[in-house]
Tab-separated table of C-alpha atoms in Angstrom:
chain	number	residue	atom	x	y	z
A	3	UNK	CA	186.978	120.645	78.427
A	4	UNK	CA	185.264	119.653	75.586
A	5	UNK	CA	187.137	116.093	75.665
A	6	UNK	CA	186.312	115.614	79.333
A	7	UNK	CA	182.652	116.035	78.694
A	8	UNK	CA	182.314	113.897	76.066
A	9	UNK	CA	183.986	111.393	78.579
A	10	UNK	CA	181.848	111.928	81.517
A	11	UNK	CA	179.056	111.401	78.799
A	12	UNK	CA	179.785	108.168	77.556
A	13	UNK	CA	180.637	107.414	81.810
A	14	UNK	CA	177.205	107.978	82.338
A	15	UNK	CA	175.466	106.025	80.049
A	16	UNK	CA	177.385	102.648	80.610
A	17	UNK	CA	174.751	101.877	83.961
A	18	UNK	CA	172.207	101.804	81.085
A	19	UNK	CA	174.204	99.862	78.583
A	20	UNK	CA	175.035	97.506	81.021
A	21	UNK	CA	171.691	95.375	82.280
A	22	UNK	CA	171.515	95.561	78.917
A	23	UNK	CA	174.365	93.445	77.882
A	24	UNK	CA	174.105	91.545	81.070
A	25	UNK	CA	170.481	90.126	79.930
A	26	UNK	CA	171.761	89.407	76.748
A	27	UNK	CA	174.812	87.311	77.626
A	28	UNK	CA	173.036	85.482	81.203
A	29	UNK	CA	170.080	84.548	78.704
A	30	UNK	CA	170.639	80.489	78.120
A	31	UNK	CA	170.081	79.790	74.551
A	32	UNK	CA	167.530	77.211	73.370
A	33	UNK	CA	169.773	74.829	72.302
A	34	UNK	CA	172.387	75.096	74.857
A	35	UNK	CA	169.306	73.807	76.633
A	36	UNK	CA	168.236	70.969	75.241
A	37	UNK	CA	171.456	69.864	75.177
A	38	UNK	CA	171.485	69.864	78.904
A	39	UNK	CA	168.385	68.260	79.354
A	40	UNK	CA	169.550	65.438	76.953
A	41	UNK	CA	172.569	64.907	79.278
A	42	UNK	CA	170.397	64.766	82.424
A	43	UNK	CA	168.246	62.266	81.068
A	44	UNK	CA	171.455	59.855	79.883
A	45	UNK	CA	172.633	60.169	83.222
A	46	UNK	CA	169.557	58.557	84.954
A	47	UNK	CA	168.914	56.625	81.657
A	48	UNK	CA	171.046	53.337	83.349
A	49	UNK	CA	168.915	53.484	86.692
A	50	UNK	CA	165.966	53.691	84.504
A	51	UNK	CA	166.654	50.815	82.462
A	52	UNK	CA	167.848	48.647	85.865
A	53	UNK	CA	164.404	49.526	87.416
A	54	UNK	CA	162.470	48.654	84.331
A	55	UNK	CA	163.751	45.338	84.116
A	56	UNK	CA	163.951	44.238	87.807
A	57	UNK	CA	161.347	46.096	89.011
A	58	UNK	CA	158.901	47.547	87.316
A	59	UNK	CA	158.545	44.704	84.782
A	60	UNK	CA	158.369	42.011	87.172
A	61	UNK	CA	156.086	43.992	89.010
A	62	UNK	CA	153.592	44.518	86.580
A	63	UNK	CA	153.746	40.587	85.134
A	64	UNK	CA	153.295	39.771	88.595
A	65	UNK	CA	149.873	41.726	88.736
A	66	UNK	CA	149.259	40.205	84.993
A	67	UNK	CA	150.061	36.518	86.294
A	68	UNK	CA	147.884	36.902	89.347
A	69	UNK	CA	144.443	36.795	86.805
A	70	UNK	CA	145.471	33.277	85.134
A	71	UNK	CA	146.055	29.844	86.440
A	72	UNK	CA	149.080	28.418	85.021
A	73	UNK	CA	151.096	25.417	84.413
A	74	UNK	CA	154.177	24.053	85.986
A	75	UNK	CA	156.194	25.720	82.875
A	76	UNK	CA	154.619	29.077	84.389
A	77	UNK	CA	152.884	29.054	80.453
A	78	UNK	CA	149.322	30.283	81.075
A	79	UNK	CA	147.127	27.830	80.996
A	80	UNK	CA	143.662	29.760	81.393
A	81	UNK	CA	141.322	33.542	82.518
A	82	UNK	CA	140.307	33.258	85.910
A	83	UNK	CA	139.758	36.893	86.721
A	84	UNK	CA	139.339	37.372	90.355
A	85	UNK	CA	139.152	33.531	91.530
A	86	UNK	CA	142.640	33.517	92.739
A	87	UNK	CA	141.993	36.277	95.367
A	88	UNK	CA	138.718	34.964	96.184
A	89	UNK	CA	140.414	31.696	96.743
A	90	UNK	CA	143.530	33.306	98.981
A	91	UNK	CA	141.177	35.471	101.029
A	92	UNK	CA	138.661	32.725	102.169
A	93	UNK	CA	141.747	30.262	102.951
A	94	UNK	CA	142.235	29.640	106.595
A	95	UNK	CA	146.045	29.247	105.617
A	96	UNK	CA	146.090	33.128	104.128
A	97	UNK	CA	144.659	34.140	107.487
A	98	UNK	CA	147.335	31.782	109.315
A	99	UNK	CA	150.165	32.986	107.800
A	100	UNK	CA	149.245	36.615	108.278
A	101	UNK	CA	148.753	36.522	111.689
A	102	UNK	CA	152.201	35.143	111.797
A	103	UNK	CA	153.654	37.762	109.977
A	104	UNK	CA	152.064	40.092	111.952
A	105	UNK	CA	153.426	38.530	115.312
A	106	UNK	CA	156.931	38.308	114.078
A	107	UNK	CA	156.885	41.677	113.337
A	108	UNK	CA	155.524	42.917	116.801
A	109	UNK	CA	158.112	40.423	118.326
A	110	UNK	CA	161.160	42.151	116.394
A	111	UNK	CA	160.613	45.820	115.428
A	112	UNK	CA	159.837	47.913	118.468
A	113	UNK	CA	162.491	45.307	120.601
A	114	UNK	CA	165.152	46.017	117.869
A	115	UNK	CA	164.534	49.483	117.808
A	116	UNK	CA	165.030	49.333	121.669
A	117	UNK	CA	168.087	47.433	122.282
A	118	UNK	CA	169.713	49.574	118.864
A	119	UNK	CA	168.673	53.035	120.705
A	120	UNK	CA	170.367	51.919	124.265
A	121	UNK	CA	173.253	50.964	122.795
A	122	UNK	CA	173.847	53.716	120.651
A	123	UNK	CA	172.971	55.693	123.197
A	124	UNK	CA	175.430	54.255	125.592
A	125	UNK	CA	178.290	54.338	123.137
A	126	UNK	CA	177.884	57.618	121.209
A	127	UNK	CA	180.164	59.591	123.361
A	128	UNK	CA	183.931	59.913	122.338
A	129	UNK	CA	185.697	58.244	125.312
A	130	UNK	CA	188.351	56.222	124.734
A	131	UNK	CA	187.929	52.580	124.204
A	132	UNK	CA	184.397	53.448	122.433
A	133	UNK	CA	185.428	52.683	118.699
A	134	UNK	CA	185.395	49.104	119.786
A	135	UNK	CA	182.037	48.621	121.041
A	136	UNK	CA	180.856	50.507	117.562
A	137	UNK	CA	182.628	47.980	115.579
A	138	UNK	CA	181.338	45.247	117.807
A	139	UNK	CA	177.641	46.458	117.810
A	140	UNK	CA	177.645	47.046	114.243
A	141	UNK	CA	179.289	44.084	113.034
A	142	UNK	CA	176.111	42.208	112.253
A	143	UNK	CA	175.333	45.118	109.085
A	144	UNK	CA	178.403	42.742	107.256
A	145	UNK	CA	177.008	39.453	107.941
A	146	UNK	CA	174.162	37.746	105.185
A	147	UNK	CA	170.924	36.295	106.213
A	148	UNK	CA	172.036	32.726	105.156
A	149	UNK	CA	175.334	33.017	107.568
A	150	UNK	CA	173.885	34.331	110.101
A	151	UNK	CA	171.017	31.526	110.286
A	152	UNK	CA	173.513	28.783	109.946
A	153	UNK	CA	175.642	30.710	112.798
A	154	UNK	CA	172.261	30.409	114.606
A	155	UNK	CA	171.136	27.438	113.616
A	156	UNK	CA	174.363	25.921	115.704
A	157	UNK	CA	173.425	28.109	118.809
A	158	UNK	CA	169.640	26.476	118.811
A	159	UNK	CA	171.003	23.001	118.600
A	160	UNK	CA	169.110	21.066	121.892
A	161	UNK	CA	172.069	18.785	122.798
A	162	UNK	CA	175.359	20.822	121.435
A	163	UNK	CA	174.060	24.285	121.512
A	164	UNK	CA	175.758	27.235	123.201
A	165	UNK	CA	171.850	28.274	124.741
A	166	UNK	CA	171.082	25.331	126.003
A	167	UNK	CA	174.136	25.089	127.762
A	168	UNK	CA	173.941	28.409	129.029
A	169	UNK	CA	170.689	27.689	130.055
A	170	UNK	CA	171.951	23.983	131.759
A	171	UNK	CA	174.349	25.771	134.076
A	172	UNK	CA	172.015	27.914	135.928
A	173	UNK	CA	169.884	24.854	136.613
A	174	UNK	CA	167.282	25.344	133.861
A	175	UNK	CA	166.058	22.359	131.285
A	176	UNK	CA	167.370	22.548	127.504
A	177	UNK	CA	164.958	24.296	125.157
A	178	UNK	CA	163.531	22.675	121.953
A	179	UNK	CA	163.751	25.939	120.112
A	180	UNK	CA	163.274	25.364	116.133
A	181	UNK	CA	161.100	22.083	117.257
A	182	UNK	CA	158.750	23.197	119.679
A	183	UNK	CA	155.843	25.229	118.217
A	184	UNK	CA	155.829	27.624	121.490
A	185	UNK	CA	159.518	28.495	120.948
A	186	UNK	CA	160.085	28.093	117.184
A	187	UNK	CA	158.914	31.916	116.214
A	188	UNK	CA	160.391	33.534	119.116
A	189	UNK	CA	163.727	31.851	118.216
A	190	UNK	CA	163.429	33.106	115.020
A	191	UNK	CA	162.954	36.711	116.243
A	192	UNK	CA	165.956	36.720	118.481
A	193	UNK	CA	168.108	35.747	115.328
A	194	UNK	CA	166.290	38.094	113.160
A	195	UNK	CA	166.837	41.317	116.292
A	196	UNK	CA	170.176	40.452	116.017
A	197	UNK	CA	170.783	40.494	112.302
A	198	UNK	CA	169.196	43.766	112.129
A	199	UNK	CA	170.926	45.461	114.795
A	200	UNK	CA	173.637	46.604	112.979
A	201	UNK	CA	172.082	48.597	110.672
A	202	UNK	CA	169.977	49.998	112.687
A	203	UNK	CA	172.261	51.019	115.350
A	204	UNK	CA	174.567	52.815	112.854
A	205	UNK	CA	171.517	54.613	111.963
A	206	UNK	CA	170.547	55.631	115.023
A	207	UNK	CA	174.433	56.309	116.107
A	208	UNK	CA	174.479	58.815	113.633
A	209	UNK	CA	171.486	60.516	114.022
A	210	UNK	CA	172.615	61.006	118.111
A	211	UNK	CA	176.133	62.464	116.596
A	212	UNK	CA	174.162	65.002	114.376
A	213	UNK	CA	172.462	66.803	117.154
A	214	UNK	CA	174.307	70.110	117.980
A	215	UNK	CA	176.458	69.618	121.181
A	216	UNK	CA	175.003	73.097	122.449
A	217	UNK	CA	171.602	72.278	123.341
A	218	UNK	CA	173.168	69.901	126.047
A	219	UNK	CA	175.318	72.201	127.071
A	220	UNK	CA	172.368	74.894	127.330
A	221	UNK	CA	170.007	72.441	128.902
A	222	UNK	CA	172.814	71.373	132.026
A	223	UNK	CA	173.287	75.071	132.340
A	224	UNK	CA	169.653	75.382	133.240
A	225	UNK	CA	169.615	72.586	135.289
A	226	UNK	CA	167.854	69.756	133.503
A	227	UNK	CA	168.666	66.427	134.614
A	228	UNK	CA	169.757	63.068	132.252
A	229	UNK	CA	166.024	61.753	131.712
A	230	UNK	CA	164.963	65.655	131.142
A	231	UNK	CA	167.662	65.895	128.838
A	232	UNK	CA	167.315	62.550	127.076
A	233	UNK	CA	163.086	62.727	126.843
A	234	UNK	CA	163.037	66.957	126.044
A	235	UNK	CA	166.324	66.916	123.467
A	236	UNK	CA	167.922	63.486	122.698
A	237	UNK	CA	164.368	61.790	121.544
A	238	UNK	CA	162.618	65.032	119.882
A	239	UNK	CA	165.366	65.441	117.992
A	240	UNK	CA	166.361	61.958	116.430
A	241	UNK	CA	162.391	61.047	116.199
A	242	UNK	CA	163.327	61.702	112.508
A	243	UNK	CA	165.834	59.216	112.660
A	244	UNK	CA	163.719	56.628	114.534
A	245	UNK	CA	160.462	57.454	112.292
A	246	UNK	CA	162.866	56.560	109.567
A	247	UNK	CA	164.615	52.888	110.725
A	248	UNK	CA	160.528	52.312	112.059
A	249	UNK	CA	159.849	52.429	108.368
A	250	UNK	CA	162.421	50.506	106.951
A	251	UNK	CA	162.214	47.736	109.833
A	252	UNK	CA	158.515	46.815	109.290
A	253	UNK	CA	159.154	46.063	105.698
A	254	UNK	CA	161.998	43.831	106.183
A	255	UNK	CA	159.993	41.978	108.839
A	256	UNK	CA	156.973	41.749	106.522
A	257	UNK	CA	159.212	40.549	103.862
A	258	UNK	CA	161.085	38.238	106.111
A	259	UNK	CA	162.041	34.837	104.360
A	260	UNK	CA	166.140	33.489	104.350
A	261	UNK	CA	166.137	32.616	107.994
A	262	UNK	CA	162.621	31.052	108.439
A	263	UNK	CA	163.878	28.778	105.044
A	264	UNK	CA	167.070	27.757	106.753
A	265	UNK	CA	166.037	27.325	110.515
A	266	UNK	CA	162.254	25.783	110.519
A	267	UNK	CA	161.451	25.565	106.956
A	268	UNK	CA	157.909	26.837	108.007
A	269	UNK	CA	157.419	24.526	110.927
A	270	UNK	CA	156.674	23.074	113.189
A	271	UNK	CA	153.163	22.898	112.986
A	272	UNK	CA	153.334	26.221	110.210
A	273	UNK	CA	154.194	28.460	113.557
A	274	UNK	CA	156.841	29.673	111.616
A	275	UNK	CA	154.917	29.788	108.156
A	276	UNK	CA	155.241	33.814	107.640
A	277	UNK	CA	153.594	35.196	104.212
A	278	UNK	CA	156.369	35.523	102.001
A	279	UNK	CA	157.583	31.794	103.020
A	280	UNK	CA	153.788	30.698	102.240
A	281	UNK	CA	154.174	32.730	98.600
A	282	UNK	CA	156.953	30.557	97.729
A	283	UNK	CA	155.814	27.371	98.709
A	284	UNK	CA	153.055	28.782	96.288
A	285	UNK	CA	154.776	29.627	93.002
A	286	UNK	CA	158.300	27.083	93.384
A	287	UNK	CA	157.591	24.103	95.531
A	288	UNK	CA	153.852	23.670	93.986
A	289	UNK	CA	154.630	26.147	90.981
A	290	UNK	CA	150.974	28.039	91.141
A	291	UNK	CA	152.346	30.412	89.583
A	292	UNK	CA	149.530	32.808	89.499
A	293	UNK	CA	148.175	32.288	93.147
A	294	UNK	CA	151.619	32.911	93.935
A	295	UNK	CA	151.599	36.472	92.081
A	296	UNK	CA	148.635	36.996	93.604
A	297	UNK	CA	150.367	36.618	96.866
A	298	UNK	CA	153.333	38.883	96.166
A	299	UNK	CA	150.379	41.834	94.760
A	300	UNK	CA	148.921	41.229	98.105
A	301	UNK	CA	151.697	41.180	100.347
A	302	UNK	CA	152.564	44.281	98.349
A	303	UNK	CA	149.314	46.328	99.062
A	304	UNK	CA	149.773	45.437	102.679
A	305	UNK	CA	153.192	47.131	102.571
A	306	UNK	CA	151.636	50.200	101.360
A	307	UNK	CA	149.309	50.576	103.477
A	308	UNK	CA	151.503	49.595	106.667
A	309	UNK	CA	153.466	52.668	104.989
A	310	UNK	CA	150.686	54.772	104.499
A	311	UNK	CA	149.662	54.757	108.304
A	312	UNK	CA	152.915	55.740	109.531
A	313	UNK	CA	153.076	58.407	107.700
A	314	UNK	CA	150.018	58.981	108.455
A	315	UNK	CA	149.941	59.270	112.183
A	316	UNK	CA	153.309	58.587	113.098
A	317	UNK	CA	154.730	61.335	110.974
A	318	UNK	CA	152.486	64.046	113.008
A	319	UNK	CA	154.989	63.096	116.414
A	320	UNK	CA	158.375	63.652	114.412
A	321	UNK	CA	160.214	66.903	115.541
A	322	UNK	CA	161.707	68.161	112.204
A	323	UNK	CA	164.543	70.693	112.514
């Protein structure tokens, strides 16, 4: 008797012994942690060091360069504080070459977004014969800027182009499109839709995949048409998807530059003579050096505010899950 009591005694007080030794052995010791921390930090310590000397660094002697005038050596020749921007923002050229970029981009984001969203739409399903229309419509993600423009560049041609060809057999005249001012900037935005469709139509594809298979199945139950389904599920829920390749397609079209360099060179007539074209004509065919920084820390504020007002007011109409 006497043993078992002294048993259930030491039974009982083992719940209070053990939070106890719990704490003690869950409690991280201070250098176990610092060790961790140091391994954290040499894990992002090679993205760091990429970033600093691509990015940031460039970044910020871009914004130094953009307060000097400089020599063809890009050695600083002389302080000119603000006279750079003063000079950029009361040239009719500046002004020119905005409005360009600004009609390129209306010409080839929301129609790229379009023709991506139809066709992913049209070929999400799992029927058979389907995988080959995906690989088709996404084939352009694998081709480069300067390919695709020469691969372009052919189809534009006025006598031995595939276009004008197309365009002689239903009775229509040949199209000067890289020569004639009128045409020259469209023609670049139906390369540039193109080029960009793949990406963005694996994008969207995915985003159309990710949304659960039972609210289509609850909404024919109910009754709801396609378009009811389509405008009250499909779109509410991959507006995060589409708020996303919205963001990422303005920016490339602002900084758009291979395939106006390889197709019109800026011409004719600067039609085609988009900002980031007119900032290297700047700082490596006249080497101004710092009114061509002063371009790039321009064209980058523009950016960020073209970013800042989508998220702004387009962010407010995405349906987040």
């Amino acid at each position: 008797m006497f043993i078992l009591a002294k048993n259930q005694n030491v039974l009982k007080s083992i719940p209070t012994l053990t939070p106890a030794l719990n704490k003690q052995r869950v409690k991280p010791r201070p250098f176990h942690k610092r060790i961790e921390q140091i391994i954290g930090y040499g894990f992002i310590l090679p993205t760091v060091i990429l970033l600093s000397m691509f990015v940031f660094y460039p970044f910020l002697q871009s914004v130094y360069l953009s307060f000097f005038m400089t020599d063809p050596l890009g050695n600083i020749v002389g302080f000119v504080g603000l006279q750079n921007y003063v000079d950029l923002f009361t040239s009719k050229e500046f002004l020119g070459s905005l409005k360009t970029t600004f009609l390129f981009a209306i010409f080839t984001v929301p129609t790229g977004i379009f023709i991506s969203l139809l066709l992913a739409v049209l070929t999400h399903n799992k029927l058979k014969g389907m995988r080959i229309f995906q690989f088709i419509f996404a084939l352009p993600i694998a081709m480069s800027v300067g390919t695709s423009s020469i691969i372009w560049l052919l189809l534009f041609n006025p006598t031995s182009g595939v276009l004008n060809y197309l365009l002689n057999l239903v009775g229509l005249e040949s199209i000067q499109w890289l020569t004639d001012p009128n045409w020259a900037l469209v023609s670049v935005s139906m390369m540039t839709i193109w080029l960009s469709l793949g990406l963005d139509y694996i994008i969207l594809l995915a985003g159309l995949q990710a949304i659960p298979k039972e609210l289509y199945e609850s909404a024919k139950i109910d009754g709801a048409g396609s378009f009811r389904i389509f405008s009250k599920i499909t779109i509410p829920m991959l507006s995060p998807t589409i708020f996303f390749v919205l963001i990422i397609s303005v920016i490339q079209a602002l900084q758009a530059f291979g395939q106006f360099n390889i197709l019109t060179g800026g011409g004719p007539m600067k039609s085609t003579n988009v900002f980031v074209f007119s900032l290297y004509q700047e700082a490596f065919v006249n080497f101004q050096f710092g009114l061509g920084s002063t371009r790039a820390f321009v064209l980058f504020v523009i950016i960020l505010l073209f970013t800042w007002i989508q998220f702004k007011f387009g962010e407010k109409k995405v349906h987040y899950q």
